[in-house]
Short mmCIF file of C-alpha atoms and ligand atoms in Angstrom, two decimals:
data_model
loop_
_atom_site.label_atom_id
_atom_site.label_comp_id
_atom_site.label_asym_id
_atom_site.label_seq_id
_atom_site.Cartn_x
_atom_site.Cartn_y
_atom_site.Cartn_z
CA MET A 297 -1.98 -60.36 66.37
CA TRP A 298 -0.77 -56.58 65.86
CA THR A 299 3.04 -56.64 65.17
CA TYR A 300 4.96 -53.62 66.02
CA HIS A 301 6.87 -52.18 63.05
CA PRO A 302 8.51 -49.01 64.48
CA GLU A 303 9.78 -48.08 61.23
CA LEU A 304 6.33 -48.07 59.45
CA LEU A 305 4.77 -45.86 62.11
CA ALA A 306 7.67 -43.38 62.40
CA THR A 307 6.16 -40.64 59.77
CA PRO A 308 3.35 -38.67 61.47
CA VAL A 309 0.19 -38.95 59.21
CA PRO A 310 -3.05 -37.13 59.30
CA ARG A 311 -6.12 -38.44 60.75
CA TYR A 312 -7.90 -38.19 57.40
CA THR A 313 -11.12 -36.43 58.76
CA SER A 314 -11.23 -34.81 55.37
CA PHE A 315 -9.44 -35.01 52.11
CA PRO A 316 -7.68 -32.87 51.24
CA THR A 317 -6.86 -32.11 54.91
CA ALA A 318 -7.17 -28.97 56.70
CA ALA A 319 -3.19 -28.51 56.51
CA GLU A 320 -3.90 -27.95 52.77
CA PHE A 321 -6.44 -25.15 53.20
CA GLY A 322 -5.51 -21.79 52.01
CA ASP A 323 -6.83 -18.28 51.50
CA ARG A 324 -7.81 -18.99 47.75
CA VAL A 325 -11.10 -20.04 48.78
CA GLY A 326 -13.56 -17.75 50.82
CA GLU A 327 -16.83 -16.18 51.11
CA ARG A 328 -17.84 -16.16 47.69
CA ASP A 329 -16.95 -19.62 47.06
CA TYR A 330 -18.93 -20.91 50.26
CA ARG A 331 -21.84 -18.73 49.07
CA GLU A 332 -22.01 -20.37 45.67
CA ALA A 333 -21.85 -23.71 47.30
CA LEU A 334 -24.65 -23.10 49.53
CA GLN A 335 -26.79 -22.10 46.83
CA ARG A 336 -26.10 -24.92 44.47
CA SER A 337 -26.65 -27.27 47.45
CA ALA A 338 -29.87 -29.37 47.75
CA GLY A 339 -31.36 -32.65 49.25
CA ASP A 340 -29.85 -34.33 52.37
CA ILE A 341 -27.50 -31.99 54.48
CA SER A 342 -26.11 -32.21 58.08
CA LEU A 343 -25.64 -29.32 60.43
CA TYR A 344 -22.56 -29.00 62.99
CA VAL A 345 -23.01 -26.22 65.21
CA HIS A 346 -19.77 -24.95 67.24
CA ILE A 347 -19.60 -23.77 70.98
CA PRO A 348 -15.85 -22.78 71.37
CA PHE A 349 -16.34 -22.42 75.27
CA CYS A 350 -15.39 -24.60 78.04
CA GLU A 351 -16.08 -23.95 81.88
CA LYS A 352 -12.68 -25.37 82.50
CA ILE A 353 -9.96 -25.88 79.96
CA CYS A 354 -8.16 -29.04 79.92
CA TRP A 355 -4.14 -29.12 79.42
CA TYR A 356 -3.96 -31.71 76.53
CA CYS A 357 -6.96 -30.06 74.68
CA GLY A 358 -6.24 -29.28 70.93
CA CYS A 359 -9.58 -27.67 70.20
CA ASN A 360 -10.48 -24.49 69.16
CA THR A 361 -12.16 -23.27 72.75
CA ALA A 362 -11.78 -20.53 75.40
CA ALA A 363 -12.74 -20.32 78.89
CA ALA A 364 -16.47 -19.51 79.48
CA ASN A 365 -15.89 -17.36 82.26
CA ARG A 366 -17.08 -13.92 80.59
CA LYS A 367 -20.89 -13.82 80.12
CA GLN A 368 -20.57 -10.92 77.79
CA ARG A 369 -18.31 -12.60 75.46
CA LEU A 370 -20.48 -15.70 75.43
CA THR A 371 -23.65 -13.81 74.82
CA ALA A 372 -22.23 -11.80 71.86
CA TYR A 373 -20.80 -15.28 70.56
CA LEU A 374 -24.47 -16.54 70.43
CA ASP A 375 -25.54 -13.39 68.95
CA ALA A 376 -23.46 -13.91 65.94
CA LEU A 377 -24.14 -17.28 65.76
CA HIS A 378 -27.87 -16.92 65.53
CA HIS A 379 -27.07 -14.50 62.65
CA GLU A 380 -25.03 -17.15 61.05
CA ILE A 381 -27.69 -19.69 61.24
CA SER A 382 -30.11 -17.16 59.74
CA LEU A 383 -28.03 -16.01 56.90
CA VAL A 384 -26.66 -19.55 55.84
CA GLY A 385 -30.34 -20.91 56.02
CA SER A 386 -31.51 -17.82 53.69
CA LEU A 387 -29.16 -18.90 51.33
CA MET A 388 -30.04 -22.42 50.87
CA GLY A 389 -32.73 -24.16 49.00
CA ASP A 390 -34.67 -27.11 49.61
CA VAL A 391 -32.77 -29.03 51.92
CA ASN A 392 -33.57 -31.98 53.99
CA VAL A 393 -31.50 -31.64 57.33
CA GLN A 394 -30.61 -35.26 58.67
CA ARG A 395 -28.74 -34.56 61.66
CA ILE A 396 -27.79 -31.64 63.88
CA SER A 397 -24.61 -32.00 65.95
CA PHE A 398 -23.60 -29.88 68.58
CA GLY A 399 -19.51 -29.82 69.38
CA GLY A 400 -16.93 -27.62 70.84
CA GLY A 401 -15.70 -26.73 73.36
CA SER A 402 -18.46 -27.89 75.38
CA PRO A 403 -21.70 -27.24 74.30
CA ASN A 404 -22.98 -27.42 77.94
CA ALA A 405 -20.76 -24.40 78.46
CA ILE A 406 -24.00 -22.44 77.39
CA ALA A 407 -27.04 -22.36 79.48
CA PRO A 408 -29.78 -24.82 78.69
CA LEU A 409 -32.10 -22.17 77.70
CA ASP A 410 -29.69 -20.77 75.04
CA PHE A 411 -29.24 -24.50 73.55
CA VAL A 412 -32.98 -24.47 73.21
CA ARG A 413 -33.05 -21.10 71.46
CA LEU A 414 -30.24 -22.12 69.11
CA LEU A 415 -32.20 -25.25 68.13
CA ASP A 416 -35.32 -22.99 67.59
CA SER A 417 -33.14 -20.69 65.25
CA LEU A 418 -32.10 -24.14 63.30
CA PHE A 419 -35.82 -25.14 62.91
CA VAL A 420 -36.99 -21.72 61.63
CA SER A 421 -33.98 -21.64 59.17
CA PHE A 422 -33.40 -24.92 57.99
CA GLY A 423 -36.89 -26.40 58.52
CA PRO A 424 -35.77 -29.91 59.58
CA ARG A 425 -38.39 -32.54 59.86
CA ALA A 426 -37.07 -35.21 62.17
CA PRO A 427 -33.42 -34.80 62.61
CA ASP A 428 -31.04 -36.82 64.69
CA ILE A 429 -29.95 -34.38 67.55
CA SER A 430 -26.36 -35.18 69.14
CA ILE A 431 -24.54 -33.10 71.71
CA GLU A 432 -20.78 -33.40 73.19
CA LEU A 433 -20.73 -32.91 76.64
CA ASP A 434 -18.43 -32.28 79.78
CA PRO A 435 -19.73 -34.23 82.69
CA ARG A 436 -17.94 -31.75 85.12
CA THR A 437 -20.36 -29.21 84.25
CA LEU A 438 -23.59 -31.10 83.23
CA ALA A 439 -26.11 -29.18 85.30
CA PRO A 440 -29.55 -31.28 86.10
CA GLU A 441 -31.64 -28.95 83.93
CA TRP A 442 -29.58 -30.33 80.88
CA GLY A 443 -31.31 -33.60 81.17
CA GLN A 444 -34.81 -31.86 81.17
CA VAL A 445 -33.98 -29.91 78.25
CA MET A 446 -32.45 -32.86 76.38
CA ALA A 447 -35.41 -34.95 76.86
CA SER A 448 -37.79 -32.32 75.82
CA VAL A 449 -36.13 -31.69 72.40
CA GLY A 450 -35.33 -35.36 71.63
CA VAL A 451 -31.55 -35.71 71.97
CA THR A 452 -30.76 -39.09 71.25
CA ARG A 453 -26.92 -39.50 71.11
CA ALA A 454 -24.61 -37.86 73.47
CA SER A 455 -20.53 -38.14 73.56
CA MET A 456 -19.13 -37.53 76.81
CA GLY A 457 -15.34 -36.34 77.14
CA VAL A 458 -13.86 -38.91 79.86
CA GLN A 459 -10.35 -39.52 78.74
CA THR A 460 -9.27 -41.42 81.95
CA PHE A 461 -10.99 -42.85 85.08
CA SER A 462 -7.69 -43.03 86.90
CA PRO A 463 -7.41 -40.11 89.46
CA HIS A 464 -3.61 -39.79 89.01
CA LEU A 465 -3.80 -39.13 85.15
CA GLN A 466 -6.78 -36.87 85.48
CA ALA A 467 -4.44 -34.77 87.72
CA ALA A 468 -1.59 -35.25 85.23
CA ILE A 469 -3.72 -34.09 82.50
CA GLY A 470 -5.81 -31.33 84.37
CA ARG A 471 -9.02 -32.55 83.95
CA VAL A 472 -10.35 -33.87 87.49
CA GLN A 473 -13.69 -35.67 87.43
CA PRO A 474 -14.30 -38.34 89.86
CA ALA A 475 -16.00 -41.59 88.62
CA GLU A 476 -19.10 -40.82 90.56
CA MET A 477 -19.53 -37.39 88.63
CA ILE A 478 -19.40 -39.59 85.25
CA GLU A 479 -21.85 -42.29 86.82
CA ARG A 480 -24.41 -39.28 87.61
CA ALA A 481 -23.94 -37.76 84.09
CA THR A 482 -24.50 -41.09 82.45
CA ASP A 483 -27.82 -41.80 84.65
CA MET A 484 -29.10 -38.45 83.80
CA LEU A 485 -28.41 -39.01 79.85
CA ARG A 486 -30.22 -42.20 79.90
CA ASP A 487 -33.03 -40.78 81.91
CA ALA A 488 -33.27 -38.09 79.43
CA GLY A 489 -33.57 -40.75 76.41
CA VAL A 490 -30.25 -40.65 75.21
CA THR A 491 -29.80 -44.41 73.44
CA SER A 492 -26.37 -43.92 71.99
CA LEU A 493 -23.84 -42.70 74.45
CA ASN A 494 -20.26 -42.63 73.60
CA PHE A 495 -17.38 -42.21 75.94
CA ASP A 496 -13.99 -40.65 74.63
CA LEU A 497 -10.97 -42.26 76.13
CA MET A 498 -7.33 -42.01 75.77
CA TYR A 499 -4.11 -43.80 76.04
CA GLY A 500 -0.55 -42.31 75.68
CA LEU A 501 -1.26 -40.25 78.79
CA PRO A 502 1.76 -39.09 81.09
CA GLY A 503 2.21 -42.04 83.81
CA GLN A 504 -0.57 -44.28 82.23
CA THR A 505 -0.08 -48.09 82.49
CA LEU A 506 -2.05 -50.74 80.93
CA ASP A 507 -3.76 -51.35 84.21
CA ASP A 508 -4.95 -47.79 84.27
CA VAL A 509 -6.24 -48.38 80.43
CA GLU A 510 -8.03 -51.57 81.61
CA ASP A 511 -9.39 -49.68 84.38
CA SER A 512 -11.00 -47.17 82.21
CA LEU A 513 -12.17 -49.44 79.64
CA ARG A 514 -13.76 -51.56 82.24
CA HIS A 515 -15.46 -48.41 83.82
CA ALA A 516 -16.77 -47.41 80.49
CA LEU A 517 -18.27 -51.13 80.00
CA ARG A 518 -19.96 -51.15 83.45
CA LEU A 519 -21.38 -47.86 82.77
CA GLY A 520 -22.89 -49.44 79.36
CA ALA A 521 -21.13 -47.17 76.89
CA ASP A 522 -22.80 -47.76 73.47
CA ARG A 523 -19.78 -46.58 71.69
CA ILE A 524 -16.19 -45.81 72.74
CA ALA A 525 -13.60 -43.82 71.09
CA LEU A 526 -9.95 -44.54 72.02
CA PHE A 527 -7.72 -42.05 70.91
CA GLY A 528 -3.90 -41.63 71.24
CA TYR A 529 -2.85 -38.43 73.22
CA ALA A 530 -0.60 -36.41 70.75
CA HIS A 531 1.87 -34.27 72.80
CA VAL A 532 2.82 -31.29 70.39
CA PRO A 533 3.31 -28.41 72.75
CA HIS A 534 5.03 -26.58 69.84
CA MET A 535 1.66 -26.20 68.25
CA ILE A 536 -0.79 -26.31 71.39
CA PRO A 537 0.67 -24.23 74.00
CA ARG A 538 -1.45 -25.35 76.87
CA GLN A 539 0.10 -28.59 76.56
CA LYS A 540 3.25 -27.16 78.30
CA GLN A 541 1.40 -27.61 81.55
CA ILE A 542 1.73 -31.50 81.13
CA ASP A 543 4.86 -33.12 82.25
CA ALA A 544 6.75 -34.68 79.32
CA HIS A 545 8.86 -36.74 81.37
CA ASP A 546 6.42 -39.51 82.18
CA LEU A 547 4.94 -39.88 78.53
CA PRO A 548 4.71 -43.56 77.30
CA GLY A 549 7.34 -44.47 74.40
CA ALA A 550 6.00 -45.29 71.00
CA GLN A 551 5.93 -48.99 71.72
CA GLU A 552 4.03 -48.71 74.93
CA ARG A 553 1.39 -46.78 73.01
CA PHE A 554 1.15 -49.44 70.52
CA ALA A 555 0.67 -52.08 73.26
CA MET A 556 -1.88 -49.86 74.89
CA ALA A 557 -3.90 -49.22 71.44
CA LEU A 558 -3.62 -53.13 70.96
CA PHE A 559 -4.80 -53.98 74.52
CA GLY A 560 -7.63 -51.62 74.06
CA TYR A 561 -8.74 -53.13 70.64
CA ASN A 562 -8.47 -56.92 72.09
CA LEU A 563 -10.40 -56.09 75.39
CA LEU A 564 -13.27 -54.58 73.61
CA ARG A 565 -13.32 -56.79 70.78
CA ASP A 566 -13.40 -59.60 73.42
CA GLU A 567 -16.37 -57.93 75.13
CA GLY A 568 -18.33 -57.81 72.00
CA TYR A 569 -17.82 -54.47 70.73
CA VAL A 570 -17.33 -53.90 67.06
CA PRO A 571 -14.31 -52.27 65.89
CA VAL A 572 -15.13 -49.18 63.57
CA GLY A 573 -12.43 -47.97 61.53
CA PHE A 574 -9.14 -47.74 63.62
CA ASP A 575 -9.92 -46.06 66.93
CA HIS A 576 -13.73 -46.39 67.44
CA PHE A 577 -15.69 -49.33 68.97
CA ALA A 578 -19.47 -49.73 69.15
CA ARG A 579 -21.93 -52.30 70.61
CA PRO A 580 -23.39 -54.38 67.64
CA GLY A 581 -26.89 -52.98 67.96
CA ASP A 582 -25.61 -49.47 67.60
CA SER A 583 -25.78 -47.55 64.51
CA LEU A 584 -22.13 -46.89 63.93
CA ALA A 585 -21.31 -50.69 64.46
CA GLN A 586 -24.43 -51.35 61.81
CA ALA A 587 -22.54 -49.07 59.37
CA ALA A 588 -19.22 -50.55 59.87
CA LEU A 589 -20.48 -54.00 59.41
CA SER A 590 -22.54 -53.07 56.48
CA GLY A 591 -19.81 -50.97 54.75
CA THR A 592 -21.60 -47.72 54.78
CA LEU A 593 -19.28 -46.09 57.51
CA HIS A 594 -17.95 -42.63 56.80
CA ARG A 595 -15.62 -40.26 57.98
CA ASN A 596 -15.96 -36.55 58.55
CA PHE A 597 -14.75 -33.74 61.04
CA GLN A 598 -16.14 -35.54 63.82
CA GLY A 599 -14.48 -38.89 63.32
CA PHE A 600 -16.12 -42.09 62.04
CA THR A 601 -19.77 -41.59 61.52
CA ASP A 602 -22.83 -43.29 60.20
CA ASP A 603 -24.00 -39.74 58.50
CA ASN A 604 -24.15 -40.33 54.99
CA ALA A 605 -25.42 -36.85 53.73
CA PRO A 606 -23.17 -35.61 51.17
CA VAL A 607 -22.90 -32.11 52.45
CA LEU A 608 -22.00 -30.90 55.86
CA ILE A 609 -22.59 -27.40 56.97
CA GLY A 610 -20.25 -25.95 59.87
CA LEU A 611 -21.83 -22.77 61.83
CA GLY A 612 -20.04 -21.22 64.35
CA ALA A 613 -16.17 -19.94 64.61
CA SER A 614 -13.85 -22.43 63.00
CA SER A 615 -16.32 -24.80 61.97
CA ILE A 616 -15.64 -26.59 58.49
CA SER A 617 -18.35 -27.04 56.03
CA CYS A 618 -17.80 -29.64 53.58
CA PHE A 619 -19.26 -30.00 50.01
CA PRO A 620 -18.51 -32.48 47.40
CA ASP A 621 -16.24 -30.08 45.57
CA LEU A 622 -15.38 -27.71 48.30
CA LEU A 623 -14.06 -27.60 51.84
CA VAL A 624 -14.28 -24.39 53.61
CA GLN A 625 -13.56 -23.11 57.15
CA ASN A 626 -15.03 -20.19 59.10
CA GLU A 627 -12.93 -17.55 60.63
CA LYS A 628 -11.27 -19.12 63.60
CA ASN A 629 -10.94 -15.97 65.85
CA ALA A 630 -14.34 -15.48 67.72
CA GLY A 631 -13.81 -11.58 67.55
CA ARG A 632 -13.32 -11.12 63.90
CA TYR A 633 -16.17 -14.00 63.27
CA ARG A 634 -18.45 -11.72 65.00
CA MET A 635 -17.25 -8.70 63.28
CA LEU A 636 -17.94 -10.31 59.88
CA LEU A 637 -21.50 -11.22 61.03
CA SER A 638 -21.96 -7.72 62.08
CA GLN A 639 -21.44 -6.73 58.49
CA ASP A 640 -23.85 -9.46 57.37
CA ARG A 641 -21.15 -11.40 55.73
CA LEU A 642 -20.35 -15.12 55.84
CA THR A 643 -17.29 -15.68 57.70
CA ALA A 644 -15.54 -18.27 55.22
CA ALA A 645 -12.14 -17.70 55.70
CA HIS A 646 -10.07 -20.19 53.96
CA GLY A 647 -10.35 -23.75 52.41
CA ILE A 648 -9.82 -25.70 49.33
CA ALA A 649 -11.45 -26.56 45.92
CA ARG A 650 -11.68 -30.37 45.95
CA THR A 651 -10.56 -31.19 42.17
CA GLN A 652 -11.67 -34.45 40.50
CA ASP A 653 -8.38 -36.09 41.46
CA ASP A 654 -8.92 -35.05 45.19
CA GLN A 655 -12.32 -36.60 45.20
CA ARG A 656 -11.21 -39.53 43.74
CA ARG A 657 -8.32 -39.94 45.94
CA GLY A 658 -10.62 -38.88 49.05
CA ALA A 659 -12.96 -41.78 47.97
CA ILE A 660 -9.85 -44.20 48.25
CA ILE A 661 -8.62 -42.93 51.52
CA ASN A 662 -12.28 -42.87 53.01
CA ASP A 663 -12.59 -46.59 51.76
CA LEU A 664 -9.52 -47.66 53.03
CA LEU A 665 -10.05 -46.15 56.57
CA CYS A 666 -13.93 -47.28 56.80
CA ARG A 667 -14.25 -50.47 54.97
CA GLY A 668 -10.64 -51.63 55.01
CA ARG A 669 -10.53 -52.26 51.20
CA ALA A 670 -10.63 -49.91 48.09
CA ASP A 671 -10.60 -50.34 44.28
CA ILE A 672 -7.22 -48.50 43.02
CA PRO A 673 -7.04 -47.63 39.59
CA ASP A 674 -3.93 -48.19 37.81
CA THR A 675 -3.01 -44.53 37.16
CA MET A 676 -3.04 -44.30 41.03
CA LEU A 677 -1.50 -47.44 41.66
CA ARG A 678 1.60 -46.52 40.06
CA ASP A 679 2.35 -43.19 42.16
CA ALA A 680 1.53 -45.17 45.28
CA LEU A 681 3.37 -48.47 44.85
CA ASP A 682 6.82 -47.44 46.32
CA ARG A 683 5.08 -46.23 49.62
CA LEU A 684 2.80 -49.24 49.78
CA ASP A 685 5.62 -51.74 49.30
CA PRO A 686 6.81 -52.06 53.07
CA TYR A 687 3.30 -52.38 54.08
CA LEU A 688 2.62 -55.01 51.57
CA ALA A 689 5.87 -56.82 52.40
CA ALA A 690 5.11 -56.91 55.98
CA GLY A 691 1.47 -58.35 55.44
CA LEU A 692 -0.29 -55.21 56.47
CA CYS A 693 -2.24 -54.84 53.56
CA HIS A 694 -2.56 -57.07 50.58
CA TRP A 695 -4.33 -57.60 47.10
CA ASN A 696 -7.48 -59.27 46.61
CA VAL A 697 -7.92 -59.17 42.97
CA ASP A 698 -8.36 -55.47 42.09
CA HIS A 699 -8.82 -54.42 45.89
CA LEU A 700 -6.38 -53.29 48.20
CA GLU A 701 -7.13 -54.67 51.47
CA ILE A 702 -6.27 -54.06 54.91
CA PRO A 703 -6.62 -56.80 57.46
CA PRO A 704 -7.20 -56.43 61.21
CA GLU A 705 -3.48 -57.08 61.59
CA GLY A 706 -3.01 -53.62 59.49
CA LEU A 707 -5.31 -51.60 61.37
CA PRO A 708 -2.65 -49.69 63.41
CA TYR A 709 -1.24 -48.82 59.93
CA ALA A 710 -4.35 -48.06 58.25
CA ARG A 711 -3.52 -44.18 58.13
CA SER A 712 -0.02 -44.48 57.17
CA ILE A 713 -1.30 -46.96 54.30
CA ALA A 714 -3.92 -44.55 52.97
CA ALA A 715 -1.25 -41.78 53.09
CA ALA A 716 0.33 -43.35 50.11
CA PHE A 717 -2.71 -42.13 47.91
CA ASP A 718 -2.24 -38.39 49.41
CA PRO A 719 0.00 -36.65 47.22
CA TYR A 720 -0.03 -33.58 49.64
CA ARG A 721 1.91 -35.91 52.09
CA GLN A 722 5.38 -35.87 50.61
CA HIS A 723 6.42 -33.03 52.80
CA SER A 724 6.19 -31.39 56.28
CA PRO A 725 5.47 -34.42 58.35
CA ARG A 726 5.96 -32.66 61.68
CA ARG A 727 2.32 -31.15 61.33
CA PHE A 728 0.41 -34.47 62.18
CA SER A 729 0.13 -36.89 65.08
CA SER A 730 2.04 -40.18 65.14
CA ALA A 731 0.00 -42.85 63.42
CA VAL A 732 -0.59 -44.85 66.66
S1 SF4 B 938 -14.07 -29.97 77.98
FE1 SF4 B 938 -13.14 -30.76 76.21
S2 SF4 B 938 -13.09 -28.97 74.45
FE2 SF4 B 938 -13.23 -28.08 76.50
S3 SF4 B 938 -10.89 -27.97 76.98
FE3 SF4 B 938 -11.61 -29.86 78.00
S4 SF4 B 938 -11.04 -31.48 76.32
FE4 SF4 B 938 -10.94 -29.32 75.55
#
C-alpha cells in the first residue's frame, strides 16, 4: 500500500535524530555553554558512552570509529573517558540517571573488565539507582566473558550489528559473520539476561535482492528478535572514504530500495511486529512497541527510543549531549579529546543553542516522525504549505481538524514531510541520505 513517487523522494533529507540537526552545529557553542548547561541540569537524565573502536572496520560504516589494534591508544582513550566521567559528574547537581547506553564503534572492542570499570566510574560519579543499561555489540568479537559480565551488572538491552545474513552480501560490504556466529551470540545474550534484543539490518546493499532481504528478516525472526531496525544503506564515499571499497555498480536503484523497504514493512507487520516510526519494528510486548502504541515514542541520536529523559549526556569523543535549549558535541578527534581532558577541560567543541522557535519546530518534527501527527500553529503552516502541498495532493499526509497526520501510506515520506518545517533545509541537500 505504499506508492512510489520518485519526485517526492528526490531531495535527500536528514534523519532528524535531533533538531536542529548536526549539520547546523557551529563553533559558537563550546565548553562554557556545556558547563553551564550541566550545572543547571536537574532531575531525569540519560547517559550515553561512546567507544570509538572496533576490532574490524566494516566498509560501509559511517560511524566515528577506528581499529582497536593498538592497546596503548585504547588504554589512553579509556583513561581520558574515566576523567571525563568524573569531571562531568562533578558539575552536575541532583540528577536521576534513568539509562546508561554504550555505543560506538563497538563497546565490546574493549575488554569486559574495562567495561565494568567504566560502569563503576559512572556509578561513583552519577550515583544512578537502578538504571536500564544497554549496549551495542559486534557479534564477530563477542567473547564468552561478555555474557558473564553483562549478567553480573544487569544489562537487559542489547543491539547487534547484523546488517545481512547473506554470505555474498557480507563479503560485498566487508563484514563477514556466519549465521552460526550470530546464533551463538544470541544464545549468549539471552542466557545473560538480555530481554530486549535488537538486530540492525540493512537494505540497499550491493547485489541485494528481495530474496536476500526476506532471508535476513526470517533469520532475525527465527532468532526471536524483540526489535529490528531496517535501515537503507547510504552510499556516500565522498563523505565516508572507507565506502570506496564497496563496488557501487551493483547498488540497487531508488525504486528497488523502495520495494525492499516496503517488503520489509509488510513482512514484519504480517508477522505481528509493531512498526515504530519509519524504520524500526518491535514485538508488541517490547517497551519500544508500547511507546509507539501509547504515543510516548521519542527520537534521539540513537534513533527511535522510549527514553523520555529531557537531558542526554554524551560521554566520549564525538558524543553529543542534548539539553532542551542546547545541543553540544564533544571533540571528534580522539587525540584532541585526550589532550583537553589532560588539561582538566570539558571537550565540547561545537553545537547549537536551540531557540524557542527551534524547540517548537523540533517538537513538530518529533511528533510527525514518532506519532504520525502534529499540531501545527498557523504561523508555521504559512511557511510550510508550499512544501507540503505535493504530499497533501498525493494523499501522503492529510489534515484532521488542526492536526497534520501521516497515514501508514505516507511513512516512507515522513522525513520529507517533516522537512517542510525545517527552515535550515532550504539549501545544501547533498549532505543527507536519500529519504528511503
Ligand atoms: S562494527 Fe559497527 S561501528 Fe564498527 S566498523 Fe562495523 S559497522 Fe562500524
